[in-house]
Coordinates of C-alpha atoms and ligand atoms in Angstrom, one line a residue:
M1 CA 0.0 0.0 0.0
T2 CA 1.2 3.5 -0.9
P3 CA -0.1 6.1 1.6
I4 CA -0.8 9.6 0.3
I5 CA -1.8 11.0 3.7
E6 CA -0.3 9.8 6.9
V7 CA -1.3 11.2 10.3
Q8 CA 1.2 10.0 12.9
H9 CA 0.5 10.3 16.7
V10 CA -1.2 13.6 16.4
N11 CA -2.6 15.4 19.4
K12 CA -4.7 18.6 19.5
A13 CA -6.3 20.3 22.4
F14 CA -8.5 23.4 22.7
G15 CA -7.7 24.8 26.1
G16 CA -8.1 21.8 28.4
L17 CA -10.2 19.9 25.9
H18 CA -8.2 17.1 24.3
V19 CA -10.0 16.6 21.0
I20 CA -7.4 14.6 19.0
N21 CA -5.6 11.9 21.1
D22 CA -2.5 10.1 19.7
C23 CA -4.3 9.7 16.4
S24 CA -2.7 7.8 13.6
I25 CA -4.3 7.2 10.2
S26 CA -3.1 6.3 6.8
V27 CA -5.0 7.0 3.6
E28 CA -4.0 4.9 0.6
K29 CA -3.3 6.6 -2.7
G30 CA -6.3 6.1 -5.1
S31 CA -8.7 5.1 -2.3
I32 CA -12.0 6.5 -1.3
T33 CA -11.6 6.3 2.5
G34 CA -14.5 6.9 4.7
M35 CA -14.6 8.4 8.2
I36 CA -17.4 8.0 10.6
G37 CA -17.9 8.5 14.3
P38 CA -20.2 10.1 16.8
N39 CA -20.7 13.8 16.9
G40 CA -17.8 15.5 18.7
A41 CA -15.4 12.6 17.9
G42 CA -13.0 15.1 16.4
K43 CA -13.6 14.3 12.7
S44 CA -13.7 17.9 11.5
T45 CA -10.8 18.9 13.7
L46 CA -8.7 16.1 12.1
F47 CA -9.7 17.4 8.6
N48 CA -8.6 20.9 9.7
L49 CA -5.3 19.5 10.8
I50 CA -4.8 17.6 7.5
A51 CA -5.8 20.6 5.4
G52 CA -3.6 23.0 7.4
N53 CA -6.4 25.1 8.9
L54 CA -5.0 24.0 12.3
V55 CA -1.6 22.9 13.5
P56 CA -1.2 19.9 15.8
D57 CA 0.2 20.2 19.3
S58 CA 2.4 17.2 18.6
G59 CA 2.7 14.5 16.0
R60 CA 3.4 14.6 12.3
I61 CA 1.3 14.8 9.0
L62 CA 2.8 13.6 5.7
L63 CA 1.5 14.1 2.2
D64 CA 3.0 11.7 -0.3
G65 CA 5.8 10.9 2.1
E66 CA 6.8 14.5 2.7
E67 CA 6.2 16.2 6.0
I68 CA 3.6 19.0 5.9
T69 CA 2.8 19.3 9.6
T70 CA 3.3 23.0 9.8
L71 CA 2.7 24.0 6.2
S72 CA 0.0 26.6 5.6
A73 CA -3.3 25.6 4.1
D74 CA -2.4 27.6 1.0
A75 CA 0.9 25.7 0.5
R76 CA -1.0 22.4 0.9
F77 CA -3.5 23.6 -1.7
H78 CA -0.7 24.2 -4.1
Q79 CA 0.5 20.6 -3.5
G80 CA -2.9 19.3 -4.5
L81 CA -4.5 18.7 -1.1
L82 CA -7.9 20.3 -1.1
R83 CA -11.0 20.5 1.0
T84 CA -14.3 21.7 -0.3
F85 CA -15.8 24.7 1.4
Q86 CA -19.3 26.1 1.1
I87 CA -19.6 28.6 -1.7
A88 CA -18.5 31.8 0.0
H89 CA -21.0 34.6 0.2
E90 CA -19.1 36.9 -2.2
F91 CA -19.3 34.2 -4.9
S92 CA -23.0 33.7 -4.6
Q93 CA -23.6 36.7 -6.9
M94 CA -21.5 35.2 -9.7
S95 CA -22.7 32.6 -12.1
A96 CA -22.0 28.9 -11.7
L97 CA -19.5 29.1 -14.6
E98 CA -17.8 32.2 -13.2
N99 CA -17.4 30.4 -9.8
L100 CA -15.3 27.7 -11.6
M101 CA -13.3 30.3 -13.5
M102 CA -12.5 32.1 -10.2
V103 CA -10.7 29.1 -8.6
P104 CA -7.0 30.0 -8.3
P105 CA -4.8 27.6 -10.2
N106 CA -2.6 25.7 -7.8
Q107 CA 0.6 26.1 -9.8
A108 CA 0.6 29.8 -9.0
G109 CA 4.3 30.4 -9.2
E110 CA 4.6 29.2 -12.7
R111 CA 1.6 31.2 -13.9
L112 CA 2.8 34.4 -12.3
F113 CA 6.1 33.9 -14.1
N114 CA 4.1 33.6 -17.4
T115 CA 2.2 36.8 -16.6
W116 CA 5.5 38.7 -16.5
F117 CA 7.3 37.1 -19.4
K118 CA 4.7 35.7 -21.7
P119 CA 1.7 38.0 -22.0
G120 CA 0.4 36.2 -25.1
L121 CA 0.4 32.9 -23.2
V122 CA -1.7 34.5 -20.4
R123 CA -4.4 35.5 -22.8
R124 CA -4.5 32.0 -24.2
E125 CA -4.6 30.7 -20.6
E126 CA -7.8 32.8 -19.9
E127 CA -9.4 31.1 -22.8
E128 CA -8.1 27.8 -21.5
V129 CA -9.6 28.4 -18.1
R130 CA -13.0 29.1 -19.7
R131 CA -12.8 26.0 -21.8
R132 CA -11.8 23.9 -18.8
A133 CA -14.7 25.5 -16.7
L134 CA -17.1 24.5 -19.5
E135 CA -15.8 20.9 -19.5
V136 CA -16.0 20.7 -15.7
I137 CA -19.6 22.1 -15.6
E138 CA -20.6 19.5 -18.1
F139 CA -18.9 16.8 -16.1
V140 CA -20.7 17.7 -12.9
G141 CA -24.0 17.9 -14.7
L142 CA -24.6 21.6 -14.2
H143 CA -24.3 22.8 -17.8
H144 CA -28.0 23.8 -17.9
V145 CA -27.6 26.1 -14.9
R146 CA -24.1 27.5 -15.9
N147 CA -25.4 31.1 -16.2
E148 CA -27.5 31.0 -13.0
L149 CA -26.2 32.9 -10.0
A150 CA -24.5 30.4 -7.6
G151 CA -26.6 31.7 -4.8
N152 CA -29.8 30.6 -6.6
L153 CA -28.7 27.0 -7.0
S154 CA -30.2 24.3 -4.9
G155 CA -28.3 22.8 -2.0
G156 CA -27.3 19.7 -4.0
Q157 CA -26.3 21.8 -7.1
K158 CA -24.0 23.8 -4.8
K159 CA -22.3 20.6 -3.6
L160 CA -21.8 19.6 -7.3
L161 CA -20.3 23.0 -8.0
E162 CA -18.0 22.7 -5.0
L163 CA -16.8 19.4 -6.3
G164 CA -16.4 21.0 -9.7
R165 CA -14.2 23.7 -8.1
T166 CA -11.7 20.9 -7.1
M167 CA -11.5 19.9 -10.7
M168 CA -10.2 23.4 -11.8
T169 CA -7.0 22.6 -10.0
D170 CA -4.5 19.7 -10.0
A171 CA -6.2 17.9 -7.1
R172 CA -4.5 14.8 -5.7
V173 CA -6.4 14.4 -2.4
V174 CA -9.9 15.9 -1.7
L175 CA -11.3 16.0 1.8
L176 CA -15.1 16.0 1.9
D177 CA -16.8 16.9 5.2
E178 CA -20.5 15.9 5.3
I179 CA -21.4 17.0 1.8
A180 CA -24.6 14.8 1.7
A181 CA -26.3 16.9 4.4
G182 CA -29.5 18.5 3.0
V183 CA -28.9 17.2 -0.6
N184 CA -31.9 15.4 -2.3
R185 CA -31.5 11.8 -3.3
T186 CA -31.3 12.4 -7.1
L187 CA -28.5 15.0 -6.7
L188 CA -26.8 12.8 -4.1
G189 CA -26.7 10.0 -6.7
D190 CA -25.1 12.4 -9.2
L191 CA -22.6 13.6 -6.5
M192 CA -21.6 10.0 -5.7
G193 CA -21.3 9.1 -9.4
N194 CA -19.0 12.1 -9.9
I195 CA -16.8 11.2 -6.9
E196 CA -16.5 7.6 -8.3
R197 CA -15.5 9.0 -11.7
L198 CA -13.0 11.4 -10.4
N199 CA -11.5 8.6 -8.4
R200 CA -11.4 6.1 -11.3
E201 CA -10.8 8.3 -14.3
M202 CA -8.7 11.1 -12.8
G203 CA -6.9 9.3 -10.0
Y204 CA -8.3 11.5 -7.1
T205 CA -7.9 10.1 -3.6
F206 CA -10.9 11.0 -1.3
L207 CA -11.2 11.2 2.4
V208 CA -14.9 11.4 3.2
I209 CA -16.6 12.3 6.5
E210 CA -20.2 11.3 6.3
H211 CA -23.2 10.6 8.4
D212 CA -25.1 9.1 5.5
M213 CA -24.3 5.4 5.9
E214 CA -25.7 4.5 2.5
M215 CA -23.2 6.8 0.9
I216 CA -20.3 5.4 3.0
A217 CA -21.4 1.9 2.1
R218 CA -21.5 2.6 -1.6
L219 CA -18.4 4.7 -1.9
C220 CA -15.9 4.0 0.8
D221 CA -13.3 1.3 1.4
P222 CA -11.8 1.2 3.9
V223 CA -13.9 3.0 6.6
I224 CA -12.2 4.5 9.7
V225 CA -14.2 4.9 12.9
L226 CA -13.1 7.8 15.0
A227 CA -14.1 8.0 18.6
Q228 CA -12.8 10.5 21.2
G229 CA -10.1 11.7 18.9
S230 CA -8.5 8.4 17.9
V231 CA -9.1 5.5 15.7
M232 CA -11.4 2.9 17.2
V233 CA -11.4 0.5 14.3
E234 CA -10.7 0.5 10.6
G235 CA -12.0 -2.0 8.0
S236 CA -14.5 -2.6 5.2
I237 CA -18.0 -1.4 5.8
D238 CA -19.1 -5.0 6.6
E239 CA -16.4 -5.4 9.2
I240 CA -17.3 -2.1 10.7
Q241 CA -21.0 -2.8 10.9
Q242 CA -20.3 -6.2 12.6
N243 CA -17.8 -4.8 15.1
P244 CA -19.4 -5.0 18.6
E245 CA -17.4 -2.0 19.9
V246 CA -18.7 0.1 16.9
I247 CA -22.3 -1.1 17.3
E248 CA -22.1 -0.1 21.0
A249 CA -20.5 3.3 20.5
Y250 CA -21.9 4.4 17.2
F251 CA -24.9 2.4 15.9
G252 CA -26.0 1.7 19.4
S253 CA -26.3 5.4 20.3
D254 CA -28.1 5.9 17.0
A255 CA -30.6 3.2 17.8
A256 CA -31.2 4.6 21.3
Ligands
ADP301 N1 -11.8 25.8 17.5 C1 -12.3 25.1 18.5 N2 -12.2 25.6 19.8 C2 -12.7 24.9 20.8 N3 -13.3 23.7 20.7 C3 -13.4 23.1 19.5 C4 -12.9 23.8 18.3 N4 -13.2 23.0 17.3 C5 -13.8 21.9 17.7 N5 -13.9 22.0 19.1 C6 -14.5 20.9 19.9 O1 -13.8 19.7 19.6 C7 -14.7 18.6 19.7 C8 -14.7 17.9 18.4 O2 -15.3 18.7 17.4 P1 -15.3 18.2 15.8 O3 -13.9 18.0 15.4 O4 -16.1 19.3 15.1 O5 -16.1 16.9 15.9 P2 -16.9 16.1 14.8 O6 -16.6 16.7 13.5 O7 -16.5 14.7 14.9 O8 -18.4 16.2 15.1 C9 -16.1 19.2 20.1 O9 -16.2 19.0 21.5 C10 -15.9 20.6 19.7 O10 -16.8 21.4 20.5
MG302 MG1 -17.8 17.6 12.0

């Protein structure tokens, strides 16, 4: 197995609250790895640590074998490690297509060089960005609403647009934090289909936090169960669902 993300013995506390406790995970390159766990288990905090929005108190984080523990979120973005964010307020007044065209390329240094030294190339690049945005919007099934304001899209369409934004860059790993919430079944089906295609056809690795067990079961292998800031168990969805500890801590509390 070739890991693309490794979290090694990471700790993170907020004040006296120890949220991540000696946590180690490894995400295999080319996998769609799921992460589940009770509310407050520390899943989003772990994502923030991996994406660079938080720095661990101790432990190490590696991307493709290289240590990134203290790199900024921006630097990680340029290395192809992305998380989707809700469409920011200021982008809601732009069309869906413009939202894709606004995504900063993640080879910024190179492009800046071209701005200075190859102005003709930059003009061609603008056309290239538009062409790419049109391809992406077709891919995610939003071509028919490309000229709608992003703010007017449905919840599910916004999620598809967020996924589309990752395709405007050279993404290697995409972190998805509960993207199924509030998305209708039809669009959720589209969303899952697109995640599978990005994984299979474009080699994206995904790490997916999700409450929706149907989505986890269809997409993810393996699945990591996080509880109280460390890994309780990891395995296939079947192994997870049959694990007595998991049933007690997770499904048990759901059933109660
Ligand atoms: N920035 C923060 N400051 C203080 N406490 C936080 C912060 N972020 C998260 N927490 C706390 O850490 C715990 C884990 O939160 P979170 O990572 O969001 O869990 P999950 O995503 O698994 O539901 C919660 O008790 C939450 O209140
Ligand atoms: Mg969360």
